[in-house]
């Protein structure tokens, strides 16, 4: 069974600094998709970034980028120039093939941004 | 463009009761997935509906059932509620292209079972 592990229950960062959130996963599939979702106190799960496993290039969305290491089954999220609005729970998720397959989530990392 | 909507926002029930939660997908989406998120945990997949049929199911008992309507909206029904069913229930929608679709989530329904 596929599993997703987030080893950092909590992280903190100073405003304007950079922080990296870790995620590892276990799968025997060769084609899959990885996601980072953000869940602020408002509860709505918001897509931050997605990575297709067949793409070697790391995905980037503005201040958010990933370090995807397929052989190591690692998928970390880097947030640059952290802002107060980045404070939230961050969940790493995995799915096979197309994104309509079920998502398997990690337990999340709570990110605090200090002014 | 309306996103995924869910109703109600909050719900309080007692053990043994039945509950129905509702979800309207994002415009243009035809697939609805339901997740249960216990406090302090990541979401767990319950089931997914496509073309009005259950397409996939997670490890949840038969007390959890669902339905999808011709307009792609969906309901989640839970019978014989247990205290352990207290959780945030999230609905996610996507367009089933099989390749590049991403699931977009609604704001969730907080269910409390007393």
Coordinates of C-alpha atoms in Angstrom, one line a residue:
Chain A
X1 CA 0.0 0.0 0.0
X2 CA 1.1 3.5 -0.7
X3 CA 2.1 5.6 2.3
X4 CA 3.1 9.2 2.7
X5 CA 5.3 10.3 5.6
X6 CA 5.8 13.9 6.9
X7 CA 8.4 13.7 9.6
X8 CA 8.0 17.3 10.9
X9 CA 4.8 17.8 12.9
X10 CA 5.6 21.5 13.3
X11 CA 8.0 24.0 11.7
X12 CA 8.5 27.7 12.2
X13 CA 10.1 30.4 10.1
X14 CA 10.7 34.1 10.3
X15 CA 8.9 36.3 7.9
X16 CA 10.8 36.8 4.6
X17 CA 13.0 33.7 5.3
X18 CA 13.0 30.4 3.6
X19 CA 11.7 27.1 5.0
X20 CA 11.6 23.6 3.6
X21 CA 9.0 21.0 4.5
X22 CA 9.9 17.3 4.1
X23 CA 7.9 14.5 2.6
X24 CA 8.7 10.9 1.8
X25 CA 6.5 8.3 0.1
X26 CA 6.5 4.6 -0.6
X27 CA 5.1 3.2 -3.8
X28 CA 5.9 0.5 -6.3
X29 CA 4.3 2.4 -9.1
X30 CA 6.4 4.2 -11.8
X31 CA 3.8 6.7 -12.9
X32 CA 2.2 8.9 -10.2
X33 CA 1.5 12.4 -9.1
X34 CA 2.6 14.3 -5.9
X35 CA 0.9 17.3 -4.4
X36 CA 1.3 19.8 -1.7
X37 CA -1.9 21.2 -0.2
X38 CA -2.2 24.0 2.3
X39 CA -5.0 24.0 4.9
X40 CA -5.3 27.3 6.8
X41 CA -7.5 27.7 9.9
X42 CA -10.5 28.3 7.5
X43 CA -10.2 24.5 6.8
X44 CA -10.3 24.7 3.0
X45 CA -7.6 22.5 1.4
X46 CA -5.8 24.7 -1.2
X47 CA -3.6 23.2 -3.9
X48 CA -0.1 24.7 -3.7
X49 CA 1.9 22.7 -6.2
X50 CA 1.8 19.4 -8.1
X51 CA 4.6 17.3 -9.6
X52 CA 4.2 14.5 -12.2
X53 CA 6.7 11.7 -11.5
X54 CA 7.7 11.4 -15.2
X55 CA 8.9 15.0 -15.3
X56 CA 12.5 15.4 -14.1
X57 CA 12.1 19.2 -13.8
X58 CA 11.1 20.3 -10.3
X59 CA 7.7 22.2 -10.2
X60 CA 7.6 25.9 -9.3
X61 CA 4.8 28.2 -8.5
X62 CA 5.9 31.7 -7.6
X63 CA 7.5 31.5 -4.1
X64 CA 6.8 27.7 -3.8
X65 CA 9.1 25.1 -5.3
X66 CA 9.7 21.4 -4.8
X67 CA 12.8 19.2 -4.7
X68 CA 11.6 15.9 -6.2
X69 CA 14.0 13.0 -5.8
X70 CA 12.4 10.0 -7.4
X71 CA 15.0 7.4 -6.5
X72 CA 14.9 8.5 -2.9
X73 CA 11.1 8.8 -3.0
X74 CA 11.4 12.3 -1.5
X75 CA 9.3 15.4 -2.3
X76 CA 10.1 18.5 -0.2
X77 CA 8.4 21.9 -0.4
X78 CA 10.5 25.0 -0.3
X79 CA 8.7 28.3 0.6
X80 CA 10.8 31.4 -0.2
X81 CA 10.2 34.9 1.2
X82 CA 7.8 33.5 3.8
X83 CA 4.7 35.6 4.5
X84 CA 2.3 35.7 7.4
X85 CA -0.4 34.3 5.2
X86 CA 1.7 31.1 4.6
X87 CA 0.9 30.0 8.1
X88 CA -1.2 26.8 7.8
X89 CA -1.1 23.0 7.9
X90 CA 0.7 21.7 4.9
X91 CA -0.1 18.2 3.6
X92 CA 1.8 16.1 1.1
X93 CA -0.3 13.8 -1.0
X94 CA 0.2 11.1 -3.6
X95 CA -1.9 9.6 -6.3
X96 CA -1.4 7.2 -9.1
X97 CA -1.9 8.0 -12.8
X98 CA -4.4 10.7 -13.3
X99 CA -5.3 13.0 -10.4
X100 CA -8.8 11.5 -10.2
X101 CA -7.4 8.5 -8.4
X102 CA -7.7 8.6 -4.6
X103 CA -5.3 10.9 -2.8
X104 CA -3.1 9.4 0.0
X105 CA -2.2 12.1 2.5
X106 CA 0.5 12.5 5.1
X107 CA -0.3 13.6 8.6
X108 CA 0.7 17.2 7.9
X109 CA 3.2 19.8 9.0
X110 CA 2.0 22.9 10.9
X111 CA 3.9 25.9 9.7
X112 CA 4.1 29.0 11.9
X113 CA 5.4 32.3 10.4
X114 CA 6.9 34.7 13.0
X115 CA 6.8 38.4 12.3
Chain B
X1 CA -16.4 30.6 -11.4
X2 CA -17.9 28.9 -8.4
X3 CA -15.6 26.5 -6.6
X4 CA -16.6 23.4 -4.7
X5 CA -19.4 24.1 -2.2
X6 CA -20.5 21.9 0.8
X7 CA -23.4 22.1 3.1
X8 CA -24.0 22.3 6.0
X9 CA -20.9 24.0 7.5
X10 CA -21.4 22.4 10.9
X11 CA -23.6 19.6 12.1
X12 CA -24.2 18.1 15.6
X13 CA -25.8 14.7 15.9
X14 CA -26.2 12.0 18.6
X15 CA -25.0 8.4 18.4
X16 CA -27.2 6.2 16.3
X17 CA -28.6 9.0 14.2
X18 CA -28.1 9.3 10.4
X19 CA -26.6 12.2 8.6
X20 CA -26.5 13.5 5.0
X21 CA -23.8 15.8 3.8
X22 CA -24.0 17.6 0.4
X23 CA -21.4 18.7 -2.2
X24 CA -21.6 20.7 -5.4
X25 CA -18.5 20.3 -7.6
X26 CA -16.6 23.0 -9.3
X27 CA -18.0 24.1 -12.6
X28 CA -16.9 21.7 -15.4
X29 CA -16.0 18.9 -13.0
X30 CA -17.7 15.5 -13.2
X31 CA -16.0 13.5 -10.4
X32 CA -16.6 13.9 -6.7
X33 CA -14.5 12.3 -4.0
X34 CA -15.2 12.3 -0.2
X35 CA -12.6 12.4 2.5
X36 CA -12.8 12.2 6.3
X37 CA -10.3 14.2 8.3
X38 CA -10.0 13.4 12.0
X39 CA -8.6 16.1 14.3
X40 CA -4.9 16.4 13.8
X41 CA -4.7 13.9 10.9
X42 CA -4.5 14.0 7.2
X43 CA -7.7 13.3 5.2
X44 CA -8.6 9.7 4.6
X45 CA -10.3 8.7 1.3
X46 CA -13.9 7.4 1.7
X47 CA -15.1 6.9 -1.8
X48 CA -15.4 8.5 -5.3
X49 CA -18.3 9.0 -7.6
X50 CA -18.2 9.3 -11.4
X51 CA -21.1 8.9 -13.8
X52 CA -23.4 8.4 -10.9
X53 CA -21.6 5.3 -9.8
X54 CA -19.1 4.6 -7.0
X55 CA -15.8 4.2 -8.8
X56 CA -13.5 3.6 -5.9
X57 CA -13.9 3.0 -2.2
X58 CA -11.5 3.3 0.8
X59 CA -11.5 1.3 3.9
X60 CA -14.8 2.5 5.4
X61 CA -17.7 0.4 6.6
X62 CA -21.0 0.1 4.7
X63 CA -22.5 2.7 7.1
X64 CA -20.9 5.2 4.8
X65 CA -22.8 5.5 1.5
X66 CA -23.1 8.0 -1.2
X67 CA -24.9 9.2 -4.3
X68 CA -24.1 11.3 -7.3
X69 CA -26.8 13.1 -9.2
X70 CA -27.1 13.8 -13.0
X71 CA -25.9 17.4 -12.3
X72 CA -22.7 15.9 -10.7
X73 CA -23.5 17.0 -7.2
X74 CA -23.1 14.4 -4.5
X75 CA -24.3 13.3 -1.1
X76 CA -22.5 11.4 1.7
X77 CA -24.7 9.5 4.0
X78 CA -23.6 8.0 7.3
X79 CA -25.9 5.7 9.3
X80 CA -25.8 4.6 12.9
X81 CA -23.4 7.3 13.9
X82 CA -20.6 6.6 16.3
X83 CA -18.6 9.0 18.4
X84 CA -15.6 8.1 16.2
X85 CA -17.4 9.6 13.1
X86 CA -16.8 13.1 14.5
X87 CA -14.5 14.7 11.9
X88 CA -14.2 17.2 9.1
X89 CA -15.7 15.8 5.9
X90 CA -14.2 17.1 2.8
X91 CA -15.5 16.9 -0.7
X92 CA -13.2 17.2 -3.7
X93 CA -14.1 17.5 -7.4
X94 CA -12.1 16.9 -10.6
X95 CA -12.6 16.4 -14.3
X96 CA -12.0 12.8 -15.2
X97 CA -9.5 13.1 -18.1
X98 CA -7.3 10.4 -16.6
X99 CA -4.2 12.4 -17.2
X100 CA -3.9 15.9 -15.9
X101 CA -6.8 16.4 -13.5
X102 CA -6.3 17.7 -10.0
X103 CA -8.7 17.5 -7.2
X104 CA -10.1 20.7 -5.8
X105 CA -11.5 20.8 -2.3
X106 CA -14.5 22.4 -0.7
X107 CA -14.5 24.1 2.8
X108 CA -15.7 20.9 4.5
X109 CA -18.5 20.0 6.9
X110 CA -17.6 19.7 10.6
X111 CA -19.6 16.8 12.1
X112 CA -19.8 16.4 15.8
X113 CA -21.4 13.2 17.2
X114 CA -22.4 13.4 20.9

